[in-house]
Amino acid sequence: MLPCGVCDFLKIGELFECRAKSRVPQGAKSVIVYLFPYWLGEEFYKNSNISKYAVPADYHIIAREYLKKITEELKMEYPENQFEYFCDNSPVNEVKAAVLCGLGVKGKNGLLINEKYGSFCFIGEIVTDVKFNYSVPKTEECLNCGLCVKMCPGGALSGNCVDKTKCLSDITQRKGELCEEHISMIKNSGCVWGCDICQDVCPMNKNISVTPVKEFSESAVARFCEGDSIEGRAFSWRTRKVIERNLQYLKSQDNLI
Ligand code: B12
C-alpha cells in the first residue's frame, strides 16, 4: 500500500504557474497525496552513475498510471464531483502538501522525509472538490543535523530554501556548455544526471525500507552508458544531448563511467 494522506486545498497557498494549473477543479477542497517510494537498497547503487530517482523507469509515467486508476475509481464513487491528478508537473507545492498530509517532515534540503521510506519517495496528488477528512500533520521536525546543508556541493541549501542556480541536480539538467566550476562539480560527483548528495548524507535515510512499487524495481537500470536508449527514462525529456554531454565530462577525466 502506498503511503497516503489528505489535506485542505486552501492550505496549499499560492499555486505554481504552469500549464497544469488550468486543470485544478473549481471550488477544490481536498488534496489527496500519495507517496511513491523508490529506494532499491544500498547494493543496487554501488556502480551507479545516475541519480537514484532516475534509476527506475520514468516516475512520471508510473505514478500517473497509479493516480489515473485511483482517480477513475473515485469518479465512479462520486460521479457528481471532480478529480484531477498531478505528479511533478503540478501547480501544487508537493512537498508542502505531503507535510500537511502528515506524510513526513520537510528536511533542510527542502525534501519530504517519510518515516519508513526516507526522502526517496516521489509525490503525486489528486485534487478534488470533495471535502474528505483531513490528516494530521506531524509535530516533529527533521533532526536538524545540518549535514545536507554542509555537504551540498554547490552550497545551494540555506536550511529554508533551495537556490536552484547552485543546485547540482539543476546544473546537470541545463542545456549547452557548462562553465568550468559546474563541470568540475559533475566530475567530482561521478553522476551524469541529478544529484543525491543531500539525501545520501541524511541520517533519516538510514535503514529505510525498499520500494513496494514493483514497476520501479523491475525497471531499474543503475548506469547510463553512451548510446543507451533514453526512452521511458526520467531524463528523456531533456534529450540525449544533455546526459551524453555530462558523460563526456566524466570521460575526460577518466572517472567512473
Ligand atoms: C522545480 C523543482 C526542482 C528544481 C528546484 C527545486 C526547488 N526546491 O526549488 C530542481 C531541478 C533543482 C529540483 C531538484 C530536485 N528535485 Co525537484 N521539484 C521541483 C518541483 C517541480 C517544484 C518545486 C518548487 O519549485 N518549489 C518552490 C520552492 C519555493 O518551494 P520550497 O522551497 O519547497 O518551499 C517554500 C514554501 O512552499 C514554504 N513551505 C514549504 N513546505 C512547507 C510546509 C508547510 C507545512 C508550510 C506551512 C510551508 C511550507 O516554505 C518554503 C520557503 O519559502 C517539485 C514538484 C512540485 N510540483 O512541487 C519537484 C520535487 C520537489 N523534486 C523532487 C526531487 C526528487 C528532486 C531531486 C531529489 C532529484 C535529484 N535526485 O536530482 C532534486 C533535489 C534537490 C533539492 N534538494 O531540492 C521531488 C521531491 C520528493 C520529496 N521526497 O520531497 C518533487 C516533489 C517531485 C515529485 N513529484 O516527486 N527540483
mmCIF file of C-alpha atoms and ligand atoms in Angstrom:
data_model
loop_
_atom_site.group_PDB
_atom_site.id
_atom_site.type_symbol
_atom_site.label_atom_id
_atom_site.label_comp_id
_atom_site.label_asym_id
_atom_site.label_seq_id
_atom_site.Cartn_x
_atom_site.Cartn_y
_atom_site.Cartn_z
ATOM 1 C CA MET A 1 0.000 0.000 0.000
ATOM 2 C CA LEU A 2 1.234 3.453 -0.878
ATOM 3 C CA PRO A 3 1.517 5.986 1.955
ATOM 4 C CA CYS A 4 -1.308 8.453 1.516
ATOM 5 C CA GLY A 5 -2.983 11.394 3.291
ATOM 6 C CA VAL A 6 -5.443 14.231 2.725
ATOM 7 C CA CYS A 7 -5.051 17.972 3.315
ATOM 8 C CA ASP A 8 -7.098 21.116 2.908
ATOM 9 C CA PHE A 9 -6.592 22.523 -0.602
ATOM 10 C CA LEU A 10 -6.836 26.055 0.784
ATOM 11 C CA LYS A 11 -3.773 25.460 2.967
ATOM 12 C CA ILE A 12 -1.585 24.826 -0.079
ATOM 13 C CA GLY A 13 -1.417 28.572 -0.660
ATOM 14 C CA GLU A 14 -0.243 30.075 -3.916
ATOM 15 C CA LEU A 15 -0.228 27.653 -6.825
ATOM 16 C CA PHE A 16 2.793 27.357 -9.144
ATOM 17 C CA GLU A 17 2.291 28.868 -12.581
ATOM 18 C CA CYS A 18 2.227 26.007 -15.079
ATOM 19 C CA ARG A 19 0.043 24.608 -17.830
ATOM 20 C CA ALA A 20 -1.489 22.051 -15.471
ATOM 21 C CA LYS A 21 -2.879 24.843 -13.278
ATOM 22 C CA SER A 22 -5.943 25.172 -15.524
ATOM 23 C CA ARG A 23 -6.954 21.591 -14.605
ATOM 24 C CA VAL A 24 -7.410 22.352 -10.887
ATOM 25 C CA PRO A 25 -11.137 21.793 -10.165
ATOM 26 C CA GLN A 26 -13.257 24.860 -9.367
ATOM 27 C CA GLY A 27 -14.002 25.020 -5.648
ATOM 28 C CA ALA A 28 -11.286 22.463 -4.804
ATOM 29 C CA LYS A 29 -11.418 21.379 -1.168
ATOM 30 C CA SER A 30 -9.057 18.442 -0.721
ATOM 31 C CA VAL A 31 -5.674 17.274 -1.928
ATOM 32 C CA ILE A 32 -5.113 13.521 -1.627
ATOM 33 C CA VAL A 33 -1.359 12.991 -1.611
ATOM 34 C CA TYR A 34 0.355 9.671 -2.404
ATOM 35 C CA LEU A 35 3.996 8.776 -1.894
ATOM 36 C CA PHE A 36 5.759 6.530 -4.388
ATOM 37 C CA PRO A 37 8.861 5.197 -2.571
ATOM 38 C CA TYR A 38 11.788 4.335 -4.855
ATOM 39 C CA TRP A 39 14.673 3.156 -2.643
ATOM 40 C CA LEU A 40 16.026 -0.155 -4.006
ATOM 41 C CA GLY A 41 18.643 -0.978 -1.349
ATOM 42 C CA GLU A 42 22.265 0.192 -0.952
ATOM 43 C CA GLU A 43 23.737 -2.667 -3.034
ATOM 44 C CA PHE A 44 21.819 -1.599 -6.064
ATOM 45 C CA TYR A 45 23.566 1.770 -6.385
ATOM 46 C CA LYS A 46 27.184 0.601 -5.938
ATOM 47 C CA ASN A 47 28.250 1.163 -9.550
ATOM 48 C CA SER A 48 25.647 3.723 -10.464
ATOM 49 C CA ASN A 49 26.423 6.903 -12.396
ATOM 50 C CA ILE A 50 22.909 8.390 -12.322
ATOM 51 C CA SER A 51 20.835 9.827 -9.524
ATOM 52 C CA LYS A 52 18.656 7.312 -7.670
ATOM 53 C CA TYR A 53 15.448 8.903 -8.854
ATOM 54 C CA ALA A 54 16.444 8.239 -12.470
ATOM 55 C CA VAL A 55 17.297 4.562 -11.923
ATOM 56 C CA PRO A 56 13.725 3.188 -12.277
ATOM 57 C CA ALA A 57 11.644 3.831 -15.388
ATOM 58 C CA ASP A 58 10.320 7.398 -15.548
ATOM 59 C CA TYR A 59 8.318 8.006 -12.366
ATOM 60 C CA HIS A 60 6.060 10.480 -14.142
ATOM 61 C CA ILE A 61 4.683 7.639 -16.240
ATOM 62 C CA ILE A 62 4.432 5.085 -13.424
ATOM 63 C CA ALA A 63 2.988 7.399 -10.758
ATOM 64 C CA ARG A 64 0.476 8.792 -13.213
ATOM 65 C CA GLU A 65 -0.737 5.268 -14.063
ATOM 66 C CA TYR A 66 -1.456 4.648 -10.377
ATOM 67 C CA LEU A 67 -3.081 8.065 -9.934
ATOM 68 C CA LYS A 68 -5.205 7.624 -13.058
ATOM 69 C CA LYS A 69 -6.572 4.324 -11.769
ATOM 70 C CA ILE A 70 -7.372 5.751 -8.318
ATOM 71 C CA THR A 71 -8.974 8.823 -9.925
ATOM 72 C CA GLU A 72 -11.204 6.630 -12.095
ATOM 73 C CA GLU A 73 -12.355 4.675 -9.045
ATOM 74 C CA LEU A 74 -13.118 7.893 -7.145
ATOM 75 C CA LYS A 75 -15.078 9.234 -10.121
ATOM 76 C CA MET A 76 -17.230 6.106 -10.085
ATOM 77 C CA GLU A 77 -17.933 6.572 -6.390
ATOM 78 C CA TYR A 78 -18.525 10.345 -6.621
ATOM 79 C CA PRO A 79 -19.992 10.865 -10.116
ATOM 80 C CA GLU A 80 -21.103 14.431 -9.319
ATOM 81 C CA ASN A 81 -17.619 15.575 -8.317
ATOM 82 C CA GLN A 82 -14.344 16.494 -9.944
ATOM 83 C CA PHE A 83 -10.977 14.772 -9.534
ATOM 84 C CA GLU A 84 -7.714 15.733 -11.261
ATOM 85 C CA TYR A 85 -4.344 14.075 -10.734
ATOM 86 C CA PHE A 86 -0.869 15.580 -10.923
ATOM 87 C CA CYS A 87 2.704 14.497 -10.409
ATOM 88 C CA ASP A 88 5.701 16.833 -10.514
ATOM 89 C CA ASN A 89 4.358 18.933 -13.360
ATOM 90 C CA SER A 90 1.858 20.252 -10.872
ATOM 91 C CA PRO A 91 0.650 23.645 -9.646
ATOM 92 C CA VAL A 92 0.716 22.173 -6.132
ATOM 93 C CA ASN A 93 3.845 22.576 -3.975
ATOM 94 C CA GLU A 94 4.071 18.841 -3.461
ATOM 95 C CA VAL A 95 6.475 18.823 -0.521
ATOM 96 C CA LYS A 96 4.272 21.256 1.359
ATOM 97 C CA ALA A 97 1.156 19.228 0.523
ATOM 98 C CA ALA A 98 2.782 15.988 1.730
ATOM 99 C CA VAL A 99 3.811 17.671 5.008
ATOM 100 C CA LEU A 100 0.273 18.949 5.507
ATOM 101 C CA CYS A 101 -0.981 15.406 4.874
ATOM 102 C CA GLY A 102 1.109 14.060 7.748
ATOM 103 C CA LEU A 103 3.296 12.002 5.391
ATOM 104 C CA GLY A 104 6.560 13.218 6.861
ATOM 105 C CA VAL A 105 8.706 16.199 7.715
ATOM 106 C CA LYS A 106 10.448 18.714 5.480
ATOM 107 C CA GLY A 107 14.246 18.345 5.582
ATOM 108 C CA LYS A 108 16.718 21.236 5.378
ATOM 109 C CA ASN A 109 17.272 20.011 1.818
ATOM 110 C CA GLY A 110 13.691 21.005 1.040
ATOM 111 C CA LEU A 111 12.568 17.410 0.599
ATOM 112 C CA LEU A 112 9.803 15.403 2.239
ATOM 113 C CA ILE A 113 11.212 12.736 4.552
ATOM 114 C CA ASN A 114 8.894 9.855 5.351
ATOM 115 C CA GLU A 115 9.441 7.805 8.482
ATOM 116 C CA LYS A 116 9.509 4.455 6.674
ATOM 117 C CA TYR A 117 10.872 5.296 3.209
ATOM 118 C CA GLY A 118 13.036 8.362 3.945
ATOM 119 C CA SER A 119 13.196 11.092 1.312
ATOM 120 C CA PHE A 120 13.484 8.593 -1.550
ATOM 121 C CA CYS A 121 9.803 8.987 -2.402
ATOM 122 C CA PHE A 122 8.124 10.700 -5.316
ATOM 123 C CA ILE A 123 4.991 12.677 -4.602
ATOM 124 C CA GLY A 124 1.751 12.671 -6.598
ATOM 125 C CA GLU A 125 -1.683 14.024 -5.786
ATOM 126 C CA ILE A 126 -5.363 14.164 -6.659
ATOM 127 C CA VAL A 127 -7.156 17.495 -6.264
ATOM 128 C CA THR A 128 -10.917 17.344 -5.748
ATOM 129 C CA ASP A 129 -13.940 19.403 -4.772
ATOM 130 C CA VAL A 130 -14.982 16.681 -2.297
ATOM 131 C CA LYS A 131 -14.205 17.549 1.300
ATOM 132 C CA PHE A 132 -12.620 14.438 2.785
ATOM 133 C CA ASN A 133 -11.377 14.151 6.382
ATOM 134 C CA TYR A 134 -8.014 15.889 6.671
ATOM 135 C CA SER A 135 -4.962 14.059 8.034
ATOM 136 C CA VAL A 136 -2.979 15.369 10.970
ATOM 137 C CA PRO A 137 0.483 16.795 10.157
ATOM 138 C CA LYS A 138 3.488 15.510 12.124
ATOM 139 C CA THR A 139 4.550 17.609 15.073
ATOM 140 C CA GLU A 140 8.217 16.530 14.792
ATOM 141 C CA GLU A 141 10.845 18.217 12.631
ATOM 142 C CA CYS A 142 13.831 16.799 10.763
ATOM 143 C CA LEU A 143 16.845 16.057 13.006
ATOM 144 C CA ASN A 144 18.345 19.468 12.184
ATOM 145 C CA CYS A 145 21.844 17.969 11.917
ATOM 146 C CA GLY A 146 22.656 20.325 9.041
ATOM 147 C CA LEU A 147 24.624 17.651 7.118
ATOM 148 C CA CYS A 148 22.689 18.257 3.896
ATOM 149 C CA VAL A 149 23.435 21.993 4.069
ATOM 150 C CA LYS A 150 27.119 21.349 4.816
ATOM 151 C CA MET A 151 27.672 18.677 2.147
ATOM 152 C CA CYS A 152 25.753 20.287 -0.727
ATOM 153 C CA PRO A 153 28.452 20.635 -3.431
ATOM 154 C CA GLY A 154 27.123 23.956 -4.733
ATOM 155 C CA GLY A 155 26.160 25.498 -1.399
ATOM 156 C CA ALA A 156 22.574 25.603 -2.650
ATOM 157 C CA LEU A 157 20.936 24.919 0.692
ATOM 158 C CA SER A 158 20.417 27.543 3.343
ATOM 159 C CA GLY A 159 18.137 25.476 5.551
ATOM 160 C CA ASN A 160 14.995 27.324 4.430
ATOM 161 C CA CYS A 161 15.040 27.013 0.682
ATOM 162 C CA VAL A 162 16.938 25.636 -2.283
ATOM 163 C CA ASP A 163 18.896 28.017 -4.510
ATOM 164 C CA LYS A 164 18.201 26.404 -7.830
ATOM 165 C CA THR A 165 21.062 28.252 -9.542
ATOM 166 C CA LYS A 166 23.573 26.440 -7.287
ATOM 167 C CA CYS A 167 21.889 23.019 -7.110
ATOM 168 C CA LEU A 168 23.901 20.311 -8.881
ATOM 169 C CA SER A 169 20.716 18.489 -9.823
ATOM 170 C CA ASP A 170 19.626 21.550 -11.782
ATOM 171 C CA ILE A 171 23.104 22.058 -13.250
ATOM 172 C CA THR A 172 23.187 18.517 -14.710
ATOM 173 C CA GLN A 173 19.907 19.261 -16.491
ATOM 174 C CA ARG A 174 20.962 22.511 -18.168
ATOM 175 C CA LYS A 175 21.445 22.678 -21.931
ATOM 176 C CA GLY A 176 24.571 23.943 -23.713
ATOM 177 C CA GLU A 177 28.152 24.135 -22.499
ATOM 178 C CA LEU A 178 28.683 24.482 -18.761
ATOM 179 C CA CYS A 179 31.277 26.662 -17.022
ATOM 180 C CA GLU A 180 34.442 25.105 -15.541
ATOM 181 C CA GLU A 181 33.106 25.299 -11.975
ATOM 182 C CA HIS A 182 29.978 23.347 -12.871
ATOM 183 C CA ILE A 183 31.905 20.831 -14.975
ATOM 184 C CA SER A 184 34.168 20.056 -12.037
ATOM 185 C CA MET A 185 31.137 19.656 -9.758
ATOM 186 C CA ILE A 186 29.826 16.989 -12.129
ATOM 187 C CA LYS A 187 33.239 15.323 -12.345
ATOM 188 C CA ASN A 188 33.600 15.199 -8.574
ATOM 189 C CA SER A 189 30.123 13.754 -8.120
ATOM 190 C CA GLY A 190 30.643 10.954 -10.676
ATOM 191 C CA CYS A 191 26.978 11.361 -11.534
ATOM 192 C CA VAL A 192 25.761 12.228 -15.039
ATOM 193 C CA TRP A 193 22.173 13.033 -14.086
ATOM 194 C CA GLY A 194 20.665 14.619 -10.969
ATOM 195 C CA CYS A 195 22.314 14.708 -7.557
ATOM 196 C CA ASP A 196 21.673 12.730 -4.365
ATOM 197 C CA ILE A 197 24.293 14.152 -2.023
ATOM 198 C CA CYS A 198 21.869 15.984 0.284
ATOM 199 C CA GLN A 199 19.839 12.774 0.591
ATOM 200 C CA ASP A 200 22.750 10.332 0.857
ATOM 201 C CA VAL A 201 24.163 12.131 3.912
ATOM 202 C CA CYS A 202 20.803 12.422 5.661
ATOM 203 C CA PRO A 203 20.699 10.262 8.828
ATOM 204 C CA MET A 204 16.943 9.929 8.378
ATOM 205 C CA ASN A 205 17.641 7.934 5.206
ATOM 206 C CA LYS A 206 19.428 5.163 7.115
ATOM 207 C CA ASN A 207 17.676 1.777 7.417
ATOM 208 C CA ILE A 208 14.754 2.745 5.246
ATOM 209 C CA SER A 209 12.507 0.215 3.533
ATOM 210 C CA VAL A 210 12.818 -0.730 -0.117
ATOM 211 C CA THR A 211 10.089 0.288 -2.515
ATOM 212 C CA PRO A 212 6.835 -1.679 -2.621
ATOM 213 C CA VAL A 213 6.292 -0.362 -6.177
ATOM 214 C CA LYS A 214 7.214 -3.322 -8.355
ATOM 215 C CA GLU A 215 7.217 -1.200 -11.514
ATOM 216 C CA PHE A 216 10.224 0.647 -10.040
ATOM 217 C CA SER A 217 12.247 -2.381 -9.004
ATOM 218 C CA GLU A 218 11.502 -4.316 -12.186
ATOM 219 C CA SER A 219 12.555 -1.486 -14.500
ATOM 220 C CA ALA A 220 15.654 -0.312 -12.631
ATOM 221 C CA VAL A 221 18.917 0.320 -14.502
ATOM 222 C CA ALA A 222 21.695 1.768 -12.351
ATOM 223 C CA ARG A 223 24.024 3.089 -15.073
ATOM 224 C CA PHE A 224 23.763 5.204 -18.164
ATOM 225 C CA CYS A 225 26.282 4.458 -20.922
ATOM 226 C CA GLU A 226 26.900 6.128 -24.262
ATOM 227 C CA GLY A 227 24.309 5.101 -26.849
ATOM 228 C CA ASP A 228 21.870 3.674 -24.278
ATOM 229 C CA SER A 229 18.208 4.213 -25.026
ATOM 230 C CA ILE A 230 16.668 7.127 -23.139
ATOM 231 C CA GLU A 231 13.090 6.138 -23.913
ATOM 232 C CA GLY A 232 10.905 5.921 -20.823
ATOM 233 C CA ARG A 233 13.691 7.176 -18.546
ATOM 234 C CA ALA A 234 13.394 10.166 -16.214
ATOM 235 C CA PHE A 235 15.982 12.112 -18.218
ATOM 236 C CA SER A 236 14.413 11.652 -21.668
ATOM 237 C CA TRP A 237 12.534 14.995 -21.551
ATOM 238 C CA ARG A 238 15.892 16.811 -21.692
ATOM 239 C CA THR A 239 17.057 14.890 -24.806
ATOM 240 C CA ARG A 240 20.085 12.592 -25.039
ATOM 241 C CA LYS A 241 22.398 15.551 -25.755
ATOM 242 C CA VAL A 242 22.418 16.780 -22.152
ATOM 243 C CA ILE A 243 23.128 13.482 -20.394
ATOM 244 C CA GLU A 244 25.715 12.474 -23.018
ATOM 245 C CA ARG A 245 27.464 15.840 -22.606
ATOM 246 C CA ASN A 246 27.770 15.099 -18.877
ATOM 247 C CA LEU A 247 29.080 11.639 -19.690
ATOM 248 C CA GLN A 248 31.823 13.251 -21.813
ATOM 249 C CA TYR A 249 32.806 15.480 -18.865
ATOM 250 C CA LEU A 250 33.345 12.378 -16.740
ATOM 251 C CA LYS A 251 35.158 10.538 -19.529
ATOM 252 C CA SER A 252 37.550 13.416 -19.980
ATOM 253 C CA GLN A 253 38.916 12.776 -16.508
ATOM 254 C CA ASP A 254 38.697 9.003 -16.762
ATOM 255 C CA ASN A 255 36.198 8.948 -13.910
ATOM 256 C CA LEU A 256 33.543 6.301 -13.250
ATOM 257 C CA ILE A 257 31.607 5.875 -16.477
HETATM 258 C C1 B12 B 1 11.387 22.850 -9.614
HETATM 259 C C2 B12 B 1 11.736 21.553 -8.909
HETATM 260 C C3 B12 B 1 13.079 21.248 -8.755
HETATM 261 C C4 B12 B 1 14.181 22.268 -9.056
HETATM 262 C C5 B12 B 1 14.184 23.339 -7.949
HETATM 263 C C6 B12 B 1 13.998 22.789 -6.540
HETATM 264 C C7 B12 B 1 13.469 23.814 -5.514
HETATM 265 N N1 B12 B 1 13.170 23.335 -4.322
HETATM 266 O O1 B12 B 1 13.291 24.971 -5.791
HETATM 267 C C8 B12 B 1 15.444 21.362 -9.128
HETATM 268 C C9 B12 B 1 15.736 20.985 -10.583
HETATM 269 C C10 B12 B 1 16.713 21.958 -8.518
HETATM 270 C C11 B12 B 1 14.963 20.115 -8.392
HETATM 271 C C12 B12 B 1 15.831 19.178 -7.872
HETATM 272 C C13 B12 B 1 15.414 18.026 -7.215
HETATM 273 N N2 B12 B 1 14.165 17.559 -7.140
HETATM 274 CO CO1 B12 B 1 12.599 18.601 -7.655
HETATM 275 N N3 B12 B 1 10.973 19.504 -7.971
HETATM 276 C C14 B12 B 1 10.725 20.685 -8.440
HETATM 277 C C15 B12 B 1 9.200 20.927 -8.458
HETATM 278 C C16 B12 B 1 8.705 20.725 -9.893
HETATM 279 C C17 B12 B 1 8.771 22.292 -7.947
HETATM 280 C C18 B12 B 1 9.456 22.727 -6.629
HETATM 281 C C19 B12 B 1 9.462 24.229 -6.436
HETATM 282 O O2 B12 B 1 9.503 24.999 -7.362
HETATM 283 N N4 B12 B 1 9.423 24.702 -5.204
HETATM 284 C C20 B12 B 1 9.363 26.157 -4.931
HETATM 285 C C21 B12 B 1 10.034 26.489 -3.609
HETATM 286 C C22 B12 B 1 9.968 27.969 -3.325
HETATM 287 O O3 B12 B 1 9.344 25.800 -2.570
HETATM 288 P P1 B12 B 1 10.045 25.287 -1.250
HETATM 289 O O4 B12 B 1 11.428 25.842 -1.196
HETATM 290 O O5 B12 B 1 9.941 23.783 -1.161
HETATM 291 O O6 B12 B 1 9.090 25.781 -0.051
HETATM 292 C C23 B12 B 1 8.773 27.112 0.337
HETATM 293 C C24 B12 B 1 7.287 27.260 0.660
HETATM 294 O O7 B12 B 1 6.476 26.380 -0.072
HETATM 295 C C25 B12 B 1 7.142 27.024 2.146
HETATM 296 N N5 B12 B 1 6.843 25.619 2.578
HETATM 297 C C26 B12 B 1 7.387 24.522 2.079
HETATM 298 N N6 B12 B 1 6.918 23.453 2.684
HETATM 299 C C27 B12 B 1 6.044 23.855 3.625
HETATM 300 C C28 B12 B 1 5.292 23.105 4.519
HETATM 301 C C29 B12 B 1 4.420 23.767 5.380
HETATM 302 C C30 B12 B 1 3.581 22.964 6.341
HETATM 303 C C31 B12 B 1 4.306 25.182 5.330
HETATM 304 C C32 B12 B 1 3.345 25.884 6.198
HETATM 305 C C33 B12 B 1 5.127 25.916 4.420
HETATM 306 C C34 B12 B 1 5.982 25.243 3.564
HETATM 307 O O8 B12 B 1 8.398 27.414 2.661
HETATM 308 C C35 B12 B 1 9.424 27.383 1.668
HETATM 309 C C36 B12 B 1 10.303 28.604 1.688
HETATM 310 O O9 B12 B 1 9.636 29.729 1.164
HETATM 311 C C37 B12 B 1 8.705 19.804 -7.467
HETATM 312 C C38 B12 B 1 7.303 19.271 -7.773
HETATM 313 C C39 B12 B 1 6.231 20.171 -7.221
HETATM 314 N N7 B12 B 1 5.236 20.465 -8.037
HETATM 315 O O10 B12 B 1 6.273 20.596 -6.071
HETATM 316 C C40 B12 B 1 9.799 18.729 -7.621
HETATM 317 C C41 B12 B 1 10.186 17.876 -6.412
HETATM 318 C C42 B12 B 1 10.292 18.785 -5.191
HETATM 319 N N8 B12 B 1 11.521 17.385 -6.753
HETATM 320 C C43 B12 B 1 11.756 16.186 -6.369
HETATM 321 C C44 B12 B 1 13.004 15.521 -6.486
HETATM 322 C C45 B12 B 1 13.022 14.014 -6.314
HETATM 323 C C46 B12 B 1 14.167 16.248 -6.738
HETATM 324 C C47 B12 B 1 15.621 15.755 -6.593
HETATM 325 C C48 B12 B 1 15.840 14.895 -5.352
HETATM 326 C C49 B12 B 1 16.050 14.985 -7.868
HETATM 327 C C50 B12 B 1 17.515 14.574 -7.876
HETATM 328 N N9 B12 B 1 17.884 13.499 -7.191
HETATM 329 O O11 B12 B 1 18.313 15.189 -8.521
HETATM 330 C C51 B12 B 1 16.384 17.105 -6.523
HETATM 331 C C52 B12 B 1 16.577 17.556 -5.078
HETATM 332 C C53 B12 B 1 17.254 18.887 -4.952
HETATM 333 C C54 B12 B 1 16.739 19.606 -3.712
HETATM 334 N N10 B12 B 1 17.415 19.423 -2.586
HETATM 335 O O12 B12 B 1 15.697 20.248 -3.804
HETATM 336 C C55 B12 B 1 10.548 15.574 -5.669
HETATM 337 C C56 B12 B 1 10.815 15.576 -4.157
HETATM 338 C C57 B12 B 1 10.236 14.385 -3.413
HETATM 339 C C58 B12 B 1 10.458 14.534 -1.936
HETATM 340 N N11 B12 B 1 10.638 13.412 -1.252
HETATM 341 O O13 B12 B 1 10.455 15.606 -1.395
HETATM 342 C C59 B12 B 1 9.391 16.537 -6.146
HETATM 343 C C60 B12 B 1 8.269 16.738 -5.136
HETATM 344 C C61 B12 B 1 8.837 15.920 -7.453
HETATM 345 C C62 B12 B 1 7.942 14.718 -7.208
HETATM 346 N N12 B12 B 1 6.748 14.747 -7.765
HETATM 347 O O14 B12 B 1 8.256 13.770 -6.547
HETATM 348 N N13 B12 B 1 13.601 20.086 -8.295
#
